[in-house]
Amino acid sequence: MTTEDSSEVAVRPELNRRQATSLAFDALAAVIPGLRIEELDERQELYADLGLDSLGFLRLLFELEGKLGVDLVDEDLVTIELLNVADLVDLVERISLLAAR
Amino acid sequence: MVATARDPQLPTHWFNILHDRPQYVTSAVSRSRLAGAMRLAGHSVQLQQPLSLARQSLNTADRFIPIPDEVLDLYAQYRPTPLRRAARLEERLGANARIYYKYEGANLAGSHKLNTALAQAHYYARAGVKRVVTGTGAGQWGTALAYACQVFGLDCTVFWVRSTLRQKPIRGEMMRLFGAVVHESPSDLTEVGRRALKEDPAATGTMAVATGEALALAAEDSGARFAVGSGENSVLLHQTVIGQEAISQLAQLGEFPDCVIACMGAGSNFGGIALPLLGAAEDAGKPIRLVAVESAACPKLTRGRYLYDLSDALGTTPITKVYSLGSTYVPPPVYAGGLRHHSAGPLASAMHADGTVEAMAIDQLTSFRAGLLFCETESILPAPESAHAVAGMIDVVSRHPRGGAPLVVLVNISGNGLLDLAAYRSFAAGEIEPVTADEASLSRSLSALEEFNQSIAEPAEAT
């Protein structure tokens, strides 16, 4: 289950907020069927508003690993608790920093 | 640290059946199909499990997954476990069979559960979790997890199904000795528990409620996570050390089984012995019978429906396709608490659905008779759960024709019954009834299960 394609690491060591938001929205759309990107906003709650459950969250992480060229390990996700889309964008920024690892 | 020398028969990898049969990857329904009312505002999203465990449950790429060194060193303290021929039992049965058994009850925790408890505690500790919370039926999982948490410096909280806790208080003392906090479930500590107590103050408890309580408590504490002792693919994976050892131990004797038998709670001891044997049989082009023995009080494979269901009373775990009696089914309080879960795990269920696994239900009177016979002849007292496997094995062997080749059988004795002496004493005193399913509860629960499936089949409403 590791990400074999790490070609994006070099070109995207860090993201600005706009890029991170766009990546987070794309990743959400990839794992939540029927979700329309234009209807997303950062205040929406991932669980209550978007129906993202723990399995969906897992798929979302795998999606982000692929997009960012990062292999996440157990230690990376210890304290993560995401309430809303803004928290997810923060996470995308954090993960993008790991790409330089 | 000086490690115990590793026996060459101790497997260095877990065997992953999902590589050979990717169709068994768990089929789950998104919670977005649920009505909006079931979604809690302010509920944050987090990983319940360390990423390693989640990846193991979904991995179809690797047939063998390396066991972490730290876990192997701990396995080496009690593995390989014995494989023996039950010669005196064969003689007593007058069977045309060679009966072999694998014995998982000799470790400190007393059962196979230690195989996954050590692996899980390793991953939870590495992920920075401080406290692990769980639900336990028979108490074997709770005991194993309590010990594993102590080894890895984790706090451990156990919700234990009331009917079993009261049957064997000494096992609770064992969990506490290893540093665990033990609560009787239903408890007044959680909303799920309070609801169950309100419905019936004398509730005997179920695995679904105990699991729901553990999930609720874990959700309140950001440093805590819920851990599960059976059913999940990763848990079955960790148990495959059992079957892999059996293959090499039998090969030394020039044997390969025609039939593998184990009891079925949610599928971990069954999968642990059966999955590697299935892989080996397919490699060798040999047929193999895999028989799961369940409790007649909780007959999910023989009488359940293969539908989407919740595995806990809180309703936060994934909605997976399983053989189930419905999560509201309350099995009568039999002594085999480990067989009281209302559903089989997704992997064991998929294997039954496609005919790979046969199932039979055994009542507890028959199982205690078989357990005591096994004790007399083989000098091992099986746990009440494992006694179901022995009874199932006796049934299979007794149906094998006298003429022709002897049947070669492998049965998993998943745990010892040394903390179940009160149950065996009741059996000896003639106080045990052949308990079957609670028909009224079963009928209500199956109806609710079917309604639930209709509700999630509808397109999701916008919320």
CSV table of N, CA and C in Angstrom, one decimal, chain B residues 143-233:
chain,number,residue,atom,x,y,z
B,143,THR,N,-7.9,-9.8,29.0
B,143,THR,CA,-6.7,-10.3,29.7
B,143,THR,C,-5.4,-10.1,28.9
B,144,ALA,N,-5.5,-10.5,27.6
B,144,ALA,CA,-4.4,-10.4,26.7
B,144,ALA,C,-4.0,-9.0,26.5
B,145,LEU,N,-5.0,-8.1,26.2
B,145,LEU,CA,-4.7,-6.7,25.9
B,145,LEU,C,-4.1,-6.0,27.2
B,146,ALA,N,-4.7,-6.4,28.4
B,146,ALA,CA,-4.2,-5.8,29.6
B,146,ALA,C,-2.7,-6.1,29.7
B,147,TYR,N,-2.3,-7.3,29.5
B,147,TYR,CA,-0.9,-7.7,29.6
B,147,TYR,C,-0.1,-7.0,28.5
B,148,ALA,N,-0.5,-7.0,27.3
B,148,ALA,CA,0.2,-6.4,26.2
B,148,ALA,C,0.4,-4.9,26.5
B,149,CYS,N,-0.6,-4.2,27.0
B,149,CYS,CA,-0.5,-2.8,27.3
B,149,CYS,C,0.5,-2.6,28.4
B,150,GLN,N,0.6,-3.4,29.4
B,150,GLN,CA,1.6,-3.3,30.4
B,150,GLN,C,3.0,-3.4,29.8
B,151,VAL,N,3.2,-4.4,28.9
B,151,VAL,CA,4.5,-4.6,28.3
B,151,VAL,C,4.9,-3.3,27.5
B,152,PHE,N,3.9,-2.6,26.9
B,152,PHE,CA,4.3,-1.5,26.0
B,152,PHE,C,4.0,-0.1,26.7
B,153,GLY,N,3.7,-0.2,28.0
B,153,GLY,CA,3.6,1.1,28.8
B,153,GLY,C,2.3,1.9,28.5
B,154,LEU,N,1.3,1.2,28.1
B,154,LEU,CA,0.0,1.9,27.8
B,154,LEU,C,-1.0,1.7,28.9
B,155,ASP,N,-1.9,2.6,29.1
B,155,ASP,CA,-3.0,2.4,30.0
B,155,ASP,C,-4.0,1.6,29.3
B,156,CYS,N,-4.8,0.8,30.0
B,156,CYS,CA,-5.8,-0.1,29.4
B,156,CYS,C,-7.1,0.0,30.2
B,157,THR,N,-8.2,0.2,29.5
B,157,THR,CA,-9.5,0.2,30.1
B,157,THR,C,-10.4,-0.9,29.4
B,158,VAL,N,-11.0,-1.7,30.2
B,158,VAL,CA,-11.8,-2.9,29.6
B,158,VAL,C,-13.2,-2.8,30.1
B,159,PHE,N,-14.1,-2.8,29.1
B,159,PHE,CA,-15.6,-3.0,29.4
B,159,PHE,C,-15.9,-4.5,29.2
B,160,TRP,N,-16.3,-5.1,30.2
B,160,TRP,CA,-16.5,-6.6,30.2
B,160,TRP,C,-18.0,-6.9,30.4
B,161,VAL,N,-18.5,-7.7,29.4
B,161,VAL,CA,-19.9,-8.1,29.4
B,161,VAL,C,-20.2,-8.7,30.8
B,162,ARG,N,-21.3,-8.1,31.4
B,162,ARG,CA,-21.6,-8.4,32.8
B,162,ARG,C,-21.8,-10.0,33.1
B,163,SER,N,-22.5,-10.7,32.2
B,163,SER,CA,-22.8,-12.1,32.5
B,163,SER,C,-21.5,-12.9,32.7
B,164,THR,N,-20.5,-12.6,31.9
B,164,THR,CA,-19.2,-13.3,31.9
B,164,THR,C,-18.4,-12.9,33.1
B,165,LEU,N,-18.4,-11.6,33.3
B,165,LEU,CA,-17.6,-11.0,34.4
B,165,LEU,C,-18.0,-11.7,35.7
B,166,ARG,N,-19.3,-11.8,35.9
B,166,ARG,CA,-19.8,-12.4,37.1
B,166,ARG,C,-19.5,-13.9,37.2
B,167,GLN,N,-19.4,-14.6,36.0
B,167,GLN,CA,-19.1,-16.0,36.0
B,167,GLN,C,-17.7,-16.3,36.5
B,168,LYS,N,-16.7,-15.4,36.1
B,168,LYS,CA,-15.3,-15.7,36.4
B,168,LYS,C,-14.6,-14.4,36.9
B,169,PRO,N,-14.9,-14.1,38.2
B,169,PRO,CA,-14.3,-12.9,38.8
B,169,PRO,C,-12.7,-12.9,38.8
B,170,ILE,N,-12.2,-14.1,38.9
B,170,ILE,CA,-10.7,-14.2,39.0
B,170,ILE,C,-10.0,-13.7,37.7
B,171,ARG,N,-10.7,-13.8,36.6
B,171,ARG,CA,-10.1,-13.3,35.3
B,171,ARG,C,-10.0,-11.8,35.4
B,172,GLY,N,-11.0,-11.2,36.0
B,172,GLY,CA,-11.0,-9.7,36.2
B,172,GLY,C,-9.8,-9.3,37.1
B,173,GLU,N,-9.5,-10.2,38.1
B,173,GLU,CA,-8.3,-9.9,39.0
B,173,GLU,C,-7.1,-9.9,38.2
B,174,MET,N,-7.0,-10.9,37.2
B,174,MET,CA,-5.9,-11.0,36.4
B,174,MET,C,-5.6,-9.7,35.5
B,175,MET,N,-6.7,-9.2,35.0
B,175,MET,CA,-6.6,-8.0,34.2
B,175,MET,C,-6.1,-6.9,35.0
B,176,ARG,N,-6.7,-6.8,36.3
B,176,ARG,CA,-6.2,-5.7,37.2
B,176,ARG,C,-4.8,-5.9,37.6
B,177,LEU,N,-4.4,-7.1,37.7
B,177,LEU,CA,-3.0,-7.4,38.1
B,177,LEU,C,-2.0,-6.8,37.0
B,178,PHE,N,-2.5,-6.8,35.8
B,178,PHE,CA,-1.7,-6.3,34.7
B,178,PHE,C,-1.9,-4.8,34.5
B,179,GLY,N,-2.6,-4.2,35.5
B,179,GLY,CA,-2.8,-2.7,35.5
B,179,GLY,C,-4.0,-2.2,34.8
B,180,ALA,N,-4.9,-3.0,34.3
B,180,ALA,CA,-6.1,-2.5,33.6
B,180,ALA,C,-7.1,-2.0,34.5
B,181,VAL,N,-7.9,-1.1,34.1
B,181,VAL,CA,-9.2,-0.7,34.8
B,181,VAL,C,-10.3,-1.5,34.1
B,182,VAL,N,-11.1,-2.2,34.9
B,182,VAL,CA,-12.1,-3.1,34.4
B,182,VAL,C,-13.5,-2.6,34.8
B,183,HIS,N,-14.4,-2.4,33.8
B,183,HIS,CA,-15.7,-2.0,34.1
B,183,HIS,C,-16.7,-3.1,33.7
B,184,GLU,N,-17.7,-3.3,34.5
B,184,GLU,CA,-18.8,-4.2,34.1
B,184,GLU,C,-19.7,-3.5,33.1
B,185,SER,N,-20.0,-4.1,32.0
B,185,SER,CA,-20.9,-3.5,31.0
B,185,SER,C,-22.2,-4.3,30.9
B,186,PRO,N,-23.4,-3.6,30.8
B,186,PRO,CA,-23.6,-2.2,30.8
B,186,PRO,C,-23.1,-1.5,32.1
B,187,SER,N,-22.6,-0.3,31.9
B,187,SER,CA,-22.2,0.5,33.0
B,187,SER,C,-22.9,1.9,33.0
B,188,ASP,N,-22.8,2.6,34.1
B,188,ASP,CA,-23.4,4.0,34.0
B,188,ASP,C,-22.4,5.0,33.6
B,189,LEU,N,-21.3,4.6,33.1
B,189,LEU,CA,-20.2,5.6,32.7
B,189,LEU,C,-20.5,6.2,31.3
B,190,THR,N,-21.3,5.5,30.5
B,190,THR,CA,-21.5,6.0,29.1
B,190,THR,C,-23.0,6.0,28.8
B,191,GLU,N,-23.4,6.8,27.8
B,191,GLU,CA,-24.8,6.9,27.4
B,191,GLU,C,-25.3,5.5,26.9
B,192,VAL,N,-24.5,4.8,26.1
B,192,VAL,CA,-24.9,3.5,25.6
B,192,VAL,C,-25.2,2.5,26.8
B,193,GLY,N,-24.3,2.6,27.8
B,193,GLY,CA,-24.5,1.7,28.9
B,193,GLY,C,-25.8,2.1,29.7
B,194,ARG,N,-25.9,3.4,30.0
B,194,ARG,CA,-27.1,3.9,30.7
B,194,ARG,C,-28.4,3.5,30.0
B,195,ARG,N,-28.4,3.6,28.7
B,195,ARG,CA,-29.6,3.2,27.9
B,195,ARG,C,-29.9,1.8,28.1
B,196,ALA,N,-28.9,0.9,28.0
B,196,ALA,CA,-29.1,-0.5,28.2
B,196,ALA,C,-29.6,-0.9,29.6
B,197,LEU,N,-29.1,-0.2,30.6
B,197,LEU,CA,-29.5,-0.4,32.0
B,197,LEU,C,-31.0,0.1,32.2
B,198,LYS,N,-31.3,1.2,31.5
B,198,LYS,CA,-32.7,1.7,31.6
B,198,LYS,C,-33.7,0.7,31.0
B,199,GLU,N,-33.3,0.2,29.8
B,199,GLU,CA,-34.2,-0.8,29.2
B,199,GLU,C,-34.4,-2.1,30.1
B,200,ASP,N,-33.3,-2.5,30.7
B,200,ASP,CA,-33.3,-3.7,31.5
B,200,ASP,C,-32.2,-3.6,32.6
B,201,PRO,N,-32.6,-3.2,33.8
B,201,PRO,CA,-31.6,-3.0,34.9
B,201,PRO,C,-30.8,-4.3,35.2
B,202,ALA,N,-31.4,-5.5,34.8
B,202,ALA,CA,-30.7,-6.7,35.1
B,202,ALA,C,-30.0,-7.2,33.8
B,203,ALA,N,-29.8,-6.3,32.8
B,203,ALA,CA,-29.3,-6.7,31.5
B,203,ALA,C,-28.0,-7.6,31.7
B,204,THR,N,-27.9,-8.7,30.9
B,204,THR,CA,-26.7,-9.5,31.1
B,204,THR,C,-25.5,-9.0,30.3
B,205,GLY,N,-25.9,-8.0,29.4
B,205,GLY,CA,-24.8,-7.4,28.6
B,205,GLY,C,-24.6,-8.1,27.3
B,206,THR,N,-24.0,-7.4,26.3
B,206,THR,CA,-23.7,-8.0,25.0
B,206,THR,C,-22.4,-7.4,24.6
B,207,MET,N,-21.7,-8.0,23.6
B,207,MET,CA,-20.5,-7.5,23.0
B,207,MET,C,-20.8,-6.2,22.4
B,208,ALA,N,-22.0,-6.1,21.7
B,208,ALA,CA,-22.3,-4.8,21.0
B,208,ALA,C,-22.3,-3.6,22.0
B,209,VAL,N,-22.9,-3.8,23.2
B,209,VAL,CA,-23.0,-2.8,24.2
B,209,VAL,C,-21.6,-2.5,24.7
B,210,ALA,N,-20.8,-3.5,25.1
B,210,ALA,CA,-19.5,-3.4,25.7
B,210,ALA,C,-18.6,-2.6,24.7
B,211,THR,N,-18.7,-3.0,23.4
B,211,THR,CA,-17.9,-2.3,22.4
B,211,THR,C,-18.3,-0.9,22.2
B,212,GLY,N,-19.6,-0.6,22.3
B,212,GLY,CA,-20.2,0.7,22.2
B,212,GLY,C,-19.7,1.6,23.3
B,213,GLU,N,-19.6,1.0,24.5
B,213,GLU,CA,-19.2,1.8,25.7
B,213,GLU,C,-17.7,2.1,25.5
B,214,ALA,N,-16.9,1.1,25.1
B,214,ALA,CA,-15.5,1.4,24.9
B,214,ALA,C,-15.2,2.5,23.9
B,215,LEU,N,-16.0,2.5,22.8
B,215,LEU,CA,-15.9,3.5,21.7
B,215,LEU,C,-16.2,4.9,22.3
B,216,ALA,N,-17.3,4.9,23.1
B,216,ALA,CA,-17.8,6.2,23.7
B,216,ALA,C,-16.7,6.7,24.6
B,217,LEU,N,-16.1,5.9,25.4
B,217,LEU,CA,-15.1,6.4,26.4
B,217,LEU,C,-13.9,6.8,25.6
B,218,ALA,N,-13.5,6.1,24.6
B,218,ALA,CA,-12.3,6.4,23.8
B,218,ALA,C,-12.5,7.8,23.1
B,219,ALA,N,-13.7,8.0,22.7
B,219,ALA,CA,-14.0,9.3,22.0
B,219,ALA,C,-13.9,10.5,22.9
B,220,GLU,N,-14.1,10.3,24.2
B,220,GLU,CA,-14.0,11.4,25.2
B,220,GLU,C,-12.6,11.9,25.5
B,221,ASP,N,-11.6,11.0,25.2
B,221,ASP,CA,-10.2,11.2,25.6
B,221,ASP,C,-9.3,11.2,24.3
B,222,SER,N,-8.7,12.4,24.0
B,222,SER,CA,-8.0,12.5,22.8
B,222,SER,C,-6.7,11.6,22.8
B,223,GLY,N,-6.2,11.2,23.9
B,223,GLY,CA,-5.0,10.3,24.0
B,223,GLY,C,-5.4,8.8,23.9
B,224,ALA,N,-6.7,8.5,23.9
B,224,ALA,CA,-7.2,7.1,23.9
B,224,ALA,C,-7.7,6.7,22.6
B,225,ARG,N,-7.6,5.4,22.4
B,225,ARG,CA,-8.1,4.8,21.2
B,225,ARG,C,-8.8,3.5,21.5
B,226,PHE,N,-9.7,3.1,20.7
B,226,PHE,CA,-10.5,1.8,20.9
B,226,PHE,C,-9.7,0.7,20.2
B,227,ALA,N,-9.6,-0.4,20.8
B,227,ALA,CA,-8.9,-1.6,20.1
B,227,ALA,C,-9.9,-2.7,20.1
B,228,VAL,N,-9.8,-3.6,19.1
B,228,VAL,CA,-10.7,-4.7,18.9
B,228,VAL,C,-10.0,-6.0,18.8
B,229,GLY,N,-10.6,-7.0,19.4
B,229,GLY,CA,-9.9,-8.3,19.6
B,229,GLY,C,-10.2,-9.3,18.6
B,230,SER,N,-11.1,-9.1,17.7
B,230,SER,CA,-11.4,-10.1,16.7
B,230,SER,C,-12.2,-9.4,15.5
B,231,GLY,N,-12.4,-10.1,14.5
B,231,GLY,CA,-13.3,-9.6,13.4
B,231,GLY,C,-12.5,-8.9,12.3
B,232,GLU,N,-11.7,-7.9,12.7
B,232,GLU,CA,-11.0,-7.1,11.7
B,232,GLU,C,-10.0,-7.9,11.0
B,233,ASN,N,-9.8,-7.6,9.7
B,233,ASN,CA,-8.8,-8.3,8.9
B,233,ASN,C,-7.4,-8.3,9.5
